[in-house]
Coordinates of C-alpha atoms in Angstrom, one line a residue:
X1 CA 2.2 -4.6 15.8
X2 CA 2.5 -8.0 17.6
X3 CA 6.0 -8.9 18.7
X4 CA 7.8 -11.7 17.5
X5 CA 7.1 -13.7 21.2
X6 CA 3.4 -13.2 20.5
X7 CA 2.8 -14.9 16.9
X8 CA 2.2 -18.2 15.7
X9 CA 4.8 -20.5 14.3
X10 CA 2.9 -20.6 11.0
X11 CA 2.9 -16.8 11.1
X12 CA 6.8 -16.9 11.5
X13 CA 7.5 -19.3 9.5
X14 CA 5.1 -17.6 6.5
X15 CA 3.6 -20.6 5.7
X16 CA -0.2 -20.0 4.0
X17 CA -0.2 -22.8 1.7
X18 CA -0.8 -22.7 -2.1
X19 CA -4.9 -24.2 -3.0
X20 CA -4.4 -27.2 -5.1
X21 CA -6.8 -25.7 -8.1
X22 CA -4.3 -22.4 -7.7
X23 CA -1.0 -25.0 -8.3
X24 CA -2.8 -26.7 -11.1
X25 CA -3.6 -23.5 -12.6
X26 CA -0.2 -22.3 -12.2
X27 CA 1.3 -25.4 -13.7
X28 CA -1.4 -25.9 -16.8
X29 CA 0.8 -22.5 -17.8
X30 CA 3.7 -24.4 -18.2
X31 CA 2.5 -27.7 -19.2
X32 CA 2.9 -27.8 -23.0
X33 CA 6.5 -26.5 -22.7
X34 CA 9.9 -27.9 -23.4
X35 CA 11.2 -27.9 -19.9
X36 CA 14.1 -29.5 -18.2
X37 CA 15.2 -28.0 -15.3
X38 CA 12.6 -26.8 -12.2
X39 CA 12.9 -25.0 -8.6
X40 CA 10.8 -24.4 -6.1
X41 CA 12.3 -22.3 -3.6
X42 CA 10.0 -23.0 -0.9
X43 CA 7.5 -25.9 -1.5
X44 CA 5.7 -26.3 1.8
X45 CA 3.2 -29.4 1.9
X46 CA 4.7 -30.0 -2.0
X47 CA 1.4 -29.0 -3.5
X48 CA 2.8 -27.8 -6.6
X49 CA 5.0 -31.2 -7.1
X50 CA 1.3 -32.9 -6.6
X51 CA 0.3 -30.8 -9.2
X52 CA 2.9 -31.8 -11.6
X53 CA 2.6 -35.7 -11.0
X54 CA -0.9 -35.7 -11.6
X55 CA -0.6 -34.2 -14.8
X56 CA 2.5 -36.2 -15.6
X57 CA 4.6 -32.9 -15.8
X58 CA 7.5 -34.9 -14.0
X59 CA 8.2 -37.3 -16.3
X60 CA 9.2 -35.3 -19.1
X61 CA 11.0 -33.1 -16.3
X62 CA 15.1 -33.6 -16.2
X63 CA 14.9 -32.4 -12.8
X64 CA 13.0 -30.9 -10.2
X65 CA 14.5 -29.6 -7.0
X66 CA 12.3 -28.6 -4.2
X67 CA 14.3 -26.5 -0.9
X68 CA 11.6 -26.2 2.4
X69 CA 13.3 -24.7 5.6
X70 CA 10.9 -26.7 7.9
X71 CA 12.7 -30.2 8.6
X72 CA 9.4 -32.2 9.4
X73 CA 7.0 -31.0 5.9
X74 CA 10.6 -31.7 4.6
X75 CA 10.8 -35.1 5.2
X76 CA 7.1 -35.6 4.5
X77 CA 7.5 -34.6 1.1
X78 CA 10.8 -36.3 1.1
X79 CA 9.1 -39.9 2.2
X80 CA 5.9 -39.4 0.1
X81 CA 8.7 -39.1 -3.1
X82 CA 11.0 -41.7 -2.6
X83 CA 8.6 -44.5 -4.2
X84 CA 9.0 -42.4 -7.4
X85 CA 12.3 -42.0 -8.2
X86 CA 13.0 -44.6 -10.3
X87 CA 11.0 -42.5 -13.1
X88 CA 11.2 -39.1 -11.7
X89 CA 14.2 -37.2 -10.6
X90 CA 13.0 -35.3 -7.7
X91 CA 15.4 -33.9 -5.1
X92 CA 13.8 -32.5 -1.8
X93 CA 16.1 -30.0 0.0
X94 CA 15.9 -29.5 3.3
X95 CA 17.4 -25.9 4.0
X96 CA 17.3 -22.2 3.7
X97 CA 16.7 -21.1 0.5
X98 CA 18.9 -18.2 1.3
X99 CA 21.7 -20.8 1.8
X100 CA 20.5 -22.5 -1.0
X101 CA 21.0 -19.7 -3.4
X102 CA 24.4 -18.4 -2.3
X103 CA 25.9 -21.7 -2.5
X104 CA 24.2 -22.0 -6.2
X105 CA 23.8 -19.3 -7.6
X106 CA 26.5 -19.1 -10.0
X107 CA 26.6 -22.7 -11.3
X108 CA 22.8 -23.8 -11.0
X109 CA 20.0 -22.3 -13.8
X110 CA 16.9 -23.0 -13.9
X111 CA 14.2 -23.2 -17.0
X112 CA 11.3 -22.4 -14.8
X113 CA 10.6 -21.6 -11.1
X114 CA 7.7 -21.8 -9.3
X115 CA 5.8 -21.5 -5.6
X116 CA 4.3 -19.5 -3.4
X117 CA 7.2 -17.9 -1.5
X118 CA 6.7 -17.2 2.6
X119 CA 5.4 -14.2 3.7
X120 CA 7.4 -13.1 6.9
X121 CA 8.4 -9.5 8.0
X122 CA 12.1 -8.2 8.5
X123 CA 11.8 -8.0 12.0
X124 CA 10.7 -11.6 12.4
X125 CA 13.7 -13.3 10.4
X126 CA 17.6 -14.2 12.1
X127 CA 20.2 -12.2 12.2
X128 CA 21.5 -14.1 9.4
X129 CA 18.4 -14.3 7.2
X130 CA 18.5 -10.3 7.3
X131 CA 21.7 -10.9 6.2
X132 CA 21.4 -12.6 3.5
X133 CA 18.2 -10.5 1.9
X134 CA 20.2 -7.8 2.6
X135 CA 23.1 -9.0 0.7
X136 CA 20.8 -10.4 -2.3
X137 CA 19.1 -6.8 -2.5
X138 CA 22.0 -4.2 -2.2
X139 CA 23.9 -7.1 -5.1
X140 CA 21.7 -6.2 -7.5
X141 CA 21.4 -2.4 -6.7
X142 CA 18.9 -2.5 -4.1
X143 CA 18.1 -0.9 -0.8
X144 CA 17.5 -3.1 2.0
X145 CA 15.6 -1.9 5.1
X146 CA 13.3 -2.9 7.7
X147 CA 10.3 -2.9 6.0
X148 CA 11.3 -5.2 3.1
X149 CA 9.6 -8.6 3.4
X150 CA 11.3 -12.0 2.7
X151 CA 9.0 -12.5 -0.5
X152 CA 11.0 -9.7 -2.3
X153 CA 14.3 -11.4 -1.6
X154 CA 12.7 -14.8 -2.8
X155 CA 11.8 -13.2 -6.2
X156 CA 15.2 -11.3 -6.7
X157 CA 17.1 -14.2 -6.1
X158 CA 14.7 -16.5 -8.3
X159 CA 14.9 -14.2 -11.2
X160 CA 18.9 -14.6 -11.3
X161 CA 18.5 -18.3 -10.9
X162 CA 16.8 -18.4 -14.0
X163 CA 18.6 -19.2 -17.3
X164 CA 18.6 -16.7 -20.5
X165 CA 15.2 -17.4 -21.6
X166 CA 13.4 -18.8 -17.9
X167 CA 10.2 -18.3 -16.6
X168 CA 9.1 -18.0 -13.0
X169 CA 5.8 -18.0 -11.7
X170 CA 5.0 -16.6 -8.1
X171 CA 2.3 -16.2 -5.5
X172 CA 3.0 -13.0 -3.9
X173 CA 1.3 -10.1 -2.3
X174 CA -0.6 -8.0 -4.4
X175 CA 1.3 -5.0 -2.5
X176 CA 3.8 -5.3 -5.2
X177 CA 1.8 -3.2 -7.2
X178 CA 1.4 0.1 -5.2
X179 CA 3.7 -0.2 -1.6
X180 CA 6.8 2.4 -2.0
X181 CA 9.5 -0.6 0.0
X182 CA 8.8 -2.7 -3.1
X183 CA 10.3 0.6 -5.6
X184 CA 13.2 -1.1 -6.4
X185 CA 11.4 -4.2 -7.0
X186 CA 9.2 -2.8 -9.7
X187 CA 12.0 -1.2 -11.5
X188 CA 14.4 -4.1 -11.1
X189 CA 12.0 -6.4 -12.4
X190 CA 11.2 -4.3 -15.7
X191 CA 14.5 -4.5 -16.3
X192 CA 14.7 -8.8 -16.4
X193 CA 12.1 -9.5 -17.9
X194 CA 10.8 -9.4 -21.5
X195 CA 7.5 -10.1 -20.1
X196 CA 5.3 -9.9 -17.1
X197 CA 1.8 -11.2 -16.5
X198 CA 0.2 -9.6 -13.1
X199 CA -2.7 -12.1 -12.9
X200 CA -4.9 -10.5 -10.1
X201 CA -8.7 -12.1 -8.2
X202 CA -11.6 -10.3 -7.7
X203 CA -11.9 -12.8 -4.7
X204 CA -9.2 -13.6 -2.3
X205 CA -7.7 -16.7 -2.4
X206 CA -6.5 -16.8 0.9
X207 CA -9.8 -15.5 2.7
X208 CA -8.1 -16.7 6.4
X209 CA -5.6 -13.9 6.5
X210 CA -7.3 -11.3 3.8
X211 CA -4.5 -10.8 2.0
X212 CA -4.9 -10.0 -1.4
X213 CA -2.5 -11.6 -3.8
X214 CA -1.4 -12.1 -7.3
X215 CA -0.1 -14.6 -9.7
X216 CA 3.4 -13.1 -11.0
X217 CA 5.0 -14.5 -14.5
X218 CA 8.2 -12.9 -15.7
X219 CA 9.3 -14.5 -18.8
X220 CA 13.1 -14.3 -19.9
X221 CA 14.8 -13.6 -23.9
X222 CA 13.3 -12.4 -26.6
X223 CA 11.8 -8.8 -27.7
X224 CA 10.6 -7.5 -24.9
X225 CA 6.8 -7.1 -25.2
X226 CA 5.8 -5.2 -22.1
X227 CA 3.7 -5.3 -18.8
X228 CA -0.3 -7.1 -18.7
X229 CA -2.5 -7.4 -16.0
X230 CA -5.3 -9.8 -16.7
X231 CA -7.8 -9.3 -13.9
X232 CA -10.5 -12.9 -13.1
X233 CA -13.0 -13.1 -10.6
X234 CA -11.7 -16.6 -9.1
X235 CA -9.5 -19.7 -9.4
X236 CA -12.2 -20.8 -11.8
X237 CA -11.4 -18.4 -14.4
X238 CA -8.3 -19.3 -14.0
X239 CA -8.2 -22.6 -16.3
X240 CA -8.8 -20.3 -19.4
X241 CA -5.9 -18.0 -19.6
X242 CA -3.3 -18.3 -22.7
X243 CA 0.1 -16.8 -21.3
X244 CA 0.6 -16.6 -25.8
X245 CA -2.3 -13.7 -25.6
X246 CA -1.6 -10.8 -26.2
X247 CA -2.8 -7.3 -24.3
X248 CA 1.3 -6.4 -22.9
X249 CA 1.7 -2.2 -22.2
X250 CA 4.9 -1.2 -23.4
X251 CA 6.8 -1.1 -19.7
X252 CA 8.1 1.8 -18.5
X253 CA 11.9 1.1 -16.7
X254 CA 11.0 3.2 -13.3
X255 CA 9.4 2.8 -9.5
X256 CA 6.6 4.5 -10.2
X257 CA 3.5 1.9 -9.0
X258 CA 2.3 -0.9 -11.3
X259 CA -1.6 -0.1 -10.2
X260 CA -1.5 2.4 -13.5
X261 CA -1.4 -0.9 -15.6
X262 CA -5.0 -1.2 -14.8
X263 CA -5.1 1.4 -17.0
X264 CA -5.1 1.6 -21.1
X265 CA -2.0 2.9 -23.0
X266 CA -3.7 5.8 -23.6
X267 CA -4.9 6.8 -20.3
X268 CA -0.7 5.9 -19.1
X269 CA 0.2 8.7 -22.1
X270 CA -2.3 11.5 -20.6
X271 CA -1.1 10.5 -17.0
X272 CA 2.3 10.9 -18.5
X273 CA 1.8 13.9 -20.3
X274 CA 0.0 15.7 -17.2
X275 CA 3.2 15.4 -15.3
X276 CA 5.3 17.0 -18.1
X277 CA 2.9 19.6 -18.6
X278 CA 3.7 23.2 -16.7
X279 CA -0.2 23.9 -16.5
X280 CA 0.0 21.4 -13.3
X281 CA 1.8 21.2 -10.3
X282 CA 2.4 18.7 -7.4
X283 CA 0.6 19.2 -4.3
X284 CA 3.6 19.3 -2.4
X285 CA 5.2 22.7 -4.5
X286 CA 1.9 24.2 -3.0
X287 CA 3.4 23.9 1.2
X288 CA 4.8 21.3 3.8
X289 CA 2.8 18.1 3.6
X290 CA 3.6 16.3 7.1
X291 CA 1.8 13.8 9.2
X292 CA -1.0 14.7 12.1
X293 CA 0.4 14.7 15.4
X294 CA 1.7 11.1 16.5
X295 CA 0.7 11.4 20.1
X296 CA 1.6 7.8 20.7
X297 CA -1.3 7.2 22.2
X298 CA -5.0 8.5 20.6
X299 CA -7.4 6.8 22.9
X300 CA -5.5 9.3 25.9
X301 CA -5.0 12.4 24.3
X302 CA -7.5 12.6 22.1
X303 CA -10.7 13.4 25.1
X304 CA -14.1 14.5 25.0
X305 CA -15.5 17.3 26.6
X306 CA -16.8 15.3 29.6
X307 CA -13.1 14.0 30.7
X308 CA -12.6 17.7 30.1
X309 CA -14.5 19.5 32.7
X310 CA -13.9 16.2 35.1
X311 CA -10.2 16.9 34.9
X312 CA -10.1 20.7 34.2
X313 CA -8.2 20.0 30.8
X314 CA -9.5 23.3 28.9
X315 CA -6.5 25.1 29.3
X316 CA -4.6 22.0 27.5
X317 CA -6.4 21.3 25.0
X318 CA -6.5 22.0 21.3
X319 CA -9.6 22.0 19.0
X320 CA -9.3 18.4 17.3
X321 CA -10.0 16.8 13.9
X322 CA -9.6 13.4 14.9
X323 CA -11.5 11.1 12.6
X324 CA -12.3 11.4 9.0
X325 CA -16.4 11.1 10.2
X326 CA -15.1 15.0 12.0
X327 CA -14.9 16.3 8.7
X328 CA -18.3 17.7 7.4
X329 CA -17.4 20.2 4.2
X330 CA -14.1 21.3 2.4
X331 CA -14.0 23.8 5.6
X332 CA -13.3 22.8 8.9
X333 CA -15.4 25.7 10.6
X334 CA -15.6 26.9 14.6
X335 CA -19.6 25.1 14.4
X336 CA -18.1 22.3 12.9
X337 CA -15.8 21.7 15.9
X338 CA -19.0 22.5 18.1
X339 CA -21.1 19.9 16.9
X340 CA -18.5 17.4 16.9
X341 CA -17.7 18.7 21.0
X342 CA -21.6 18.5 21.7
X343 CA -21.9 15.3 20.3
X344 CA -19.7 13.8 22.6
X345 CA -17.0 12.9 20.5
X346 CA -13.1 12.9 21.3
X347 CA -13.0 16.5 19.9
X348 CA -10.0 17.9 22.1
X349 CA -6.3 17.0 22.3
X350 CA -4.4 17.2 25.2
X351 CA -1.5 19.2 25.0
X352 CA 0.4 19.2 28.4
X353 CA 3.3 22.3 28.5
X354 CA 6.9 21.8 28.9
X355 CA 7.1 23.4 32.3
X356 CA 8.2 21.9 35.8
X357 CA 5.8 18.8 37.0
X358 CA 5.2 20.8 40.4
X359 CA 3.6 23.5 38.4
X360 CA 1.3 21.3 36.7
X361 CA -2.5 21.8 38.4
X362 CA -3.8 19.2 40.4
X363 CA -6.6 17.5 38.0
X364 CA -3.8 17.6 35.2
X365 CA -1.8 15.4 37.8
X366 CA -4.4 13.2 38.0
X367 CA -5.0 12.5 34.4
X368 CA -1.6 11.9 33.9
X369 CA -1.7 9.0 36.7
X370 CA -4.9 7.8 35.0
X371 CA -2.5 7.2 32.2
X372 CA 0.1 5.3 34.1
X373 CA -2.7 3.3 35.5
X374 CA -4.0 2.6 32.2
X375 CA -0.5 1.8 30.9
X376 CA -0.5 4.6 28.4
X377 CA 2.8 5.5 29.1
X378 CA 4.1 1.9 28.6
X379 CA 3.6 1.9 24.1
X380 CA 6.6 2.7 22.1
X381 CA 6.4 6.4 21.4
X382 CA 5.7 7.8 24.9
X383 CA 8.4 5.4 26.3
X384 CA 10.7 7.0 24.6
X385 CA 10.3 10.6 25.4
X386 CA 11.7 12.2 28.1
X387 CA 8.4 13.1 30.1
X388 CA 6.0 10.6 28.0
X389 CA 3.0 12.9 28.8
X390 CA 3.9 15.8 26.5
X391 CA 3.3 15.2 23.2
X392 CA 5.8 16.1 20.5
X393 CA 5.3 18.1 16.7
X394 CA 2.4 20.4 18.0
X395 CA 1.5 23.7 14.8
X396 CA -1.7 24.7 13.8
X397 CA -2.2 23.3 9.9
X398 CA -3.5 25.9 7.0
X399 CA -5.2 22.2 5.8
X400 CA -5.9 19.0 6.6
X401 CA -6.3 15.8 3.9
X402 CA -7.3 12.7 5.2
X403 CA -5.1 9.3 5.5
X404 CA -7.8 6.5 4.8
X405 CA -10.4 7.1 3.2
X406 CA -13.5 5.3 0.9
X407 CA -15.2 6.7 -1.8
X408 CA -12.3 9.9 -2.1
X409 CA -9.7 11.8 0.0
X410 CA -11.5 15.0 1.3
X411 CA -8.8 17.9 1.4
X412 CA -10.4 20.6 4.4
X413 CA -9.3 24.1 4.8
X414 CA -8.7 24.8 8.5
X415 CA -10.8 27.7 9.6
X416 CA -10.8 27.0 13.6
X417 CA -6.9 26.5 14.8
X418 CA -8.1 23.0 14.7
X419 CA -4.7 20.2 15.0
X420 CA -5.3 16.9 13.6
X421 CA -3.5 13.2 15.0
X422 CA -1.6 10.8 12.4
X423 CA -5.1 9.8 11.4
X424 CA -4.8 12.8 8.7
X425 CA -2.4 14.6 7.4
X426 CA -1.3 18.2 8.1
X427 CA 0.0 21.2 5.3
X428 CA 1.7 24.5 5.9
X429 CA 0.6 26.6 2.8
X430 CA 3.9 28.6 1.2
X431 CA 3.0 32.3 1.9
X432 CA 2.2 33.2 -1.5
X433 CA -0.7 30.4 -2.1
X434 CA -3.7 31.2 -1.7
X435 CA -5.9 28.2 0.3
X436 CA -9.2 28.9 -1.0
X437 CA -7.5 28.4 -5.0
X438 CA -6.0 25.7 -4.1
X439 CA -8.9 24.2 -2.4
X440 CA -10.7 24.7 -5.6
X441 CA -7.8 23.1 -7.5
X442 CA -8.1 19.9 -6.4
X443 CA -11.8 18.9 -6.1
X444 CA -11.5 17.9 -10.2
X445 CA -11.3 15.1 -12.2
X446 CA -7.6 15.4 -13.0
X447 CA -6.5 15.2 -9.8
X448 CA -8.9 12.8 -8.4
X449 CA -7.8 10.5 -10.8
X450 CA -4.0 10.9 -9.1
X451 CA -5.3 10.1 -5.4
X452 CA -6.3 6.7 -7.1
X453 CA -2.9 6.1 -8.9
X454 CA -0.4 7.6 -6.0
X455 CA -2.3 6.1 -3.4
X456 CA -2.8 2.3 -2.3
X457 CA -5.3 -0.2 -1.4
X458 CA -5.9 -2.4 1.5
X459 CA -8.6 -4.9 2.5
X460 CA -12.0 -3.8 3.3
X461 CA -11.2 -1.4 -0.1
X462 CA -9.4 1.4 1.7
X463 CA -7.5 3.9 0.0
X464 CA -4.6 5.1 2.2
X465 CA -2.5 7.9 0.5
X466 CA 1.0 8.7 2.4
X467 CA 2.4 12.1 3.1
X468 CA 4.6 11.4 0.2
X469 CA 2.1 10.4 -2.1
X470 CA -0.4 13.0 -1.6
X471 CA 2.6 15.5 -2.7
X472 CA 2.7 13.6 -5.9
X473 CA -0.9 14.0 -6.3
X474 CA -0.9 16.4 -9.6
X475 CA -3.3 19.5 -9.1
X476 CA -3.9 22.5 -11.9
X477 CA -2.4 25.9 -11.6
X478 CA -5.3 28.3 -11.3
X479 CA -4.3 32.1 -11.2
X480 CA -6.6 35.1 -11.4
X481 CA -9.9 33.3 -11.5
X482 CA -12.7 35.6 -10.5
X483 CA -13.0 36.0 -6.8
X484 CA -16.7 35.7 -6.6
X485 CA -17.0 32.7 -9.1
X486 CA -14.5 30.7 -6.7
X487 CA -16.7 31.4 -3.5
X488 CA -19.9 30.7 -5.7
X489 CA -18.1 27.4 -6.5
X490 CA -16.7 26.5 -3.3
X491 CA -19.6 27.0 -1.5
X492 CA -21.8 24.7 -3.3
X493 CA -18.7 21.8 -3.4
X494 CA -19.1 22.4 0.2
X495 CA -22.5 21.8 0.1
X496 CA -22.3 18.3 -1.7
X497 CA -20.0 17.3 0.9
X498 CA -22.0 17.9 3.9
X499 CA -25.3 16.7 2.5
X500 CA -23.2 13.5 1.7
X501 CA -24.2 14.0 -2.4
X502 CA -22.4 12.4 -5.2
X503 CA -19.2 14.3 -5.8
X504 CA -19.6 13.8 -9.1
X505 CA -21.4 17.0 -9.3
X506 CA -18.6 18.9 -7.5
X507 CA -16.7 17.5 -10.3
X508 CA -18.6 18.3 -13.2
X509 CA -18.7 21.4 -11.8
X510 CA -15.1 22.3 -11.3
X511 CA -14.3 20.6 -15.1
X512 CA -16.7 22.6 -16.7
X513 CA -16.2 25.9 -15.2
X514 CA -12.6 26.1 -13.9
X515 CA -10.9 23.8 -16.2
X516 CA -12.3 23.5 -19.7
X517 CA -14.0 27.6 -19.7
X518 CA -11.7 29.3 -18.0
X519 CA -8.4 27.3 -18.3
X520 CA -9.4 26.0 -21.8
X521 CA -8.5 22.1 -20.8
X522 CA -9.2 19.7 -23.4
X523 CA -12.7 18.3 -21.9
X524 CA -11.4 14.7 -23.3
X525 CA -8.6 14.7 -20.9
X526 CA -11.3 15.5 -18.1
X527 CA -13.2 12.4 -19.3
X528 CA -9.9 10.3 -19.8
X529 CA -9.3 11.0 -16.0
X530 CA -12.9 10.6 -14.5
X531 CA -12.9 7.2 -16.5
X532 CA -9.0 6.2 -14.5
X533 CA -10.0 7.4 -11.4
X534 CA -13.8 5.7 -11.7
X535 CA -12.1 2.5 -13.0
X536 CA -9.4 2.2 -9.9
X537 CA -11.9 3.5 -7.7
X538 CA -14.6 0.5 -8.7
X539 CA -11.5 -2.0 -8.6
X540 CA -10.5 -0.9 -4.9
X541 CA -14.5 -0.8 -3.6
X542 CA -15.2 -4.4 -5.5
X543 CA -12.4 -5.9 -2.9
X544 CA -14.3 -4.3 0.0

């Protein structure tokens, strides 16, 4: 992570301006409505005001006040404004929308809001900005922490600007949908608005910094009609949508992520329903789920068997999963580990013991001052321990499931006393499971179609799944299934993993045999959940 000293003034600031066809899209929402009274918390270059003139939204407008923190696009806005007063009443603000709001929040309402909000992380904001979107969050029964970013505390205090039946209109991340800081978010946004349109692009809009973002509407008053997301390829499509369509999911009033609206109310109700049921369990009542070891430092301690025998590290060093390409089959075997050492790859973690330094042997001496040349001792996590070459949190895993992944998350059995860094995670089985059941639990489509809903998705169409959401990851109970069946079964999942073949099969096989024969599964739920996790999965891969 880049430190504050080391960014660009536009990257502290947040400022990635709105497109003009995006703010004329935006506005043509709006356009037909009885509206008096407009905000823009944050109007930048005043693209949206642009917008609004050309279309000669501001005349039939009461008001329109615009607040940008940055004195000089400020008074360019201001200047370029001036000249039309005498027919439009357009105030340009130039402060801190935080300080805007608490000075007006209680006497100041608003029939529509609208902008693209800055995009700036906690720890690049004043002490007294962090104050204020702390105070905004926790008023409204919020938690605040480091990873909130400024966006959320624009849209909180938006939404209670608003009068009884507003509208706001945002340009936010699309990590609203699926990141856990943004839980109270979700749920405190179901609960003011009657409506919300998550308007979504196949294409990103803002292809410089490849973040993915959406078009937010929350509509005030009236019977609530629910939660849509209309998905378009580009700005083009945007000119066609009708906010007066229909399409709204009844909303559900909890954190849970919004990336299972992408789903149809009746795949929501067998999601639902799977939870409730007792034929399923979470992966996390099956063991421990914790993160690989965080060395603090991969490139170091992670070595290959060259650097080995150079440095005489065999006595410190651990057989190591270390990238998601380690991981062959749904075992991670002794020849596995062999084939990845042969091949030259960083198949060995260095483990240095907590004795005396005087006892240490020579070459392990001199790798350590390798690191201190290399300034591996200088990054965050090593600096803070008390001899930074001894790494922290080392046990041997029953099973690893890997972090990042593309087409699915492989879960591998640990048959080698293999460890595994923070690029996968690690699970202690509870005594009484048994790993090769549970291995042949999850390869299904039930619970593939959970790695897609707990999970999230980044650029480049990565799906990362957290410690904490592979636990929610919903698996079925399988007791007493016939020994040699499962190793049959097992054996040739492991197969299609290896040779790299379409997992379907593994899936079809596991449905058919595990779930609908022998556990008597309905086989439409089967096909409801390969058609929600093929449907998030093409979604994710299409923004690769």
């Amino acid at each position: 992570m880049k430190l504050k000293k080391d960014n660009t003034e536009q990257k502290l600031r947040g400022a990635y301006y709105t497109p003009l066809q995006l703010a004329n899209a935006m506005v043509d929402l709006f356009a037909a409505e009885n509206i008096s009274k407009i905000l823009e918390p944050s109007c930048g270059d005043g693209v949206f005001l642009d917008s609004m003139k050309e279309k000669n939204f501001l005349k039939k407008v009461e008001k329109f006040t615009a607040i940008e923190l940055d004195t000089q696009e400020a008074h360019k806005v201001k200047n370029k404004y001036n000249k039309y007063n005498k027919y439009m009443n357009v105030d340009i603000i130039n402060n801190d929308f935080f300080d805007f709001y608490n000075q007006n929040y209680k006497s100041l309402k608003y029939d529509l809001i609208l902008g693209n909000p800055p995009y700036i992380r906690y720890q690049y904001l004043s002490e007294e900005q962090r104050e204020s979107l702390s105070c905004i969050l926790t008023s409204h029964g919020m938690k605040s922490n480091k990873l909130v970013n400024v966006w959320v505390g624009f849209l909180v205090a938006c939404t209670q600007m608003l009068n009884e039946t507003g509208r706001i209109a945002f340009v936010i991340p699309a990590e609203i949908l699926q990141v856990a800081y943004a839980e109270d978010l979700r749920l405190f946004l179901s609960n003011q608005y009657s409506r919300i349109t998550l308007i979504t692009f196949e294409k990103l809009v803002f292809p410089e910094i490849e973040q993915e973002v959406i078009v937010f509407v929350g509509e005030k008053g009236g019977e609530e009609k629910g939660i849509r997301i209309v998905e378009i390829n580009d700005l083009d499509d945007f000119a066609s949508l009708d906010l007066h369509s229909n399409g709204y999911q009844k909303m559900q009033h909890v954190k849970e992520k919004w990336t299972k609206y992408f789903t149809t109310s009746d795949e929501i109700k067998a999601i639902q329903q799977i939870k409730k049921d007792a034929r399923f369990a979470s992966f996390s009542s099956f063991g421990t789920i914790n993160v690989g070891v965080t060395t603090g430092n991969n490139d170091y301690f992670s070595v290959d068997k060259q650097t080995s025998e150079i440095y005489q590290l065999d006595e410190v060093t651990l057989p190591l999963i270390g990238r998601s390409s380690h991981a062959h089959g749904i075992y991670f075997t002794k020849s596995d580990w062999k084939k990845n050492d042969d091949n030259g790859k960083k198949a060995r973690l260095v483990v240095f013991p907590s004795k005396p330094f005087r006892e240490y042997a020579l070459r392990h001496t001199e790798y350590i001052k390798l690191g201190e040349d290399n300034d591996a001792d200088k990054g965050y996590k090593c600096s803070i321990r008390d001899r930074w070459y001894i790494v922290p949190s080392i046990w041997i895993p029953d099973a690893f499931f890997l972090r990042r992944n593309n087409l699915y998350p492989k879960f591998v059995l640990n048959k080698c006393e293999a460890i595994s860094t923070d690029t996968m995670h690690r699970m202690k089985l509870n005594e009484e499971v048994d790993a090769e059941t549970l291995l042949l639990s999850y390869y299904n489509s039930i619970s593939f179609a959970f790695t897609e809903i707990c999970g999230r998705s980044y650029g480049g169409g990565v799906l990362e799944i957290l410690p904490g959401e592979m636990g929610n990851i919903m698996l079925p109970i399988v007791e007493n299934f016939p020994e040699d069946k499962k190793k049959e079964l097992l054996k040739k999942i492991d197969n299609i993993v290896r040779n790299n073949e379409n997992i379907e099969d593994a899936l079809d096989l596991v449905d058919n045999v595990v779930l609908i024969e022998f556990l008597k599964f309905d086989s439409d739920l089967c096909k409801t959940c390969r058609n929600i996790w093929k449907k998030l999965q093409k979604r994710r891969l299409g923004r690769g």
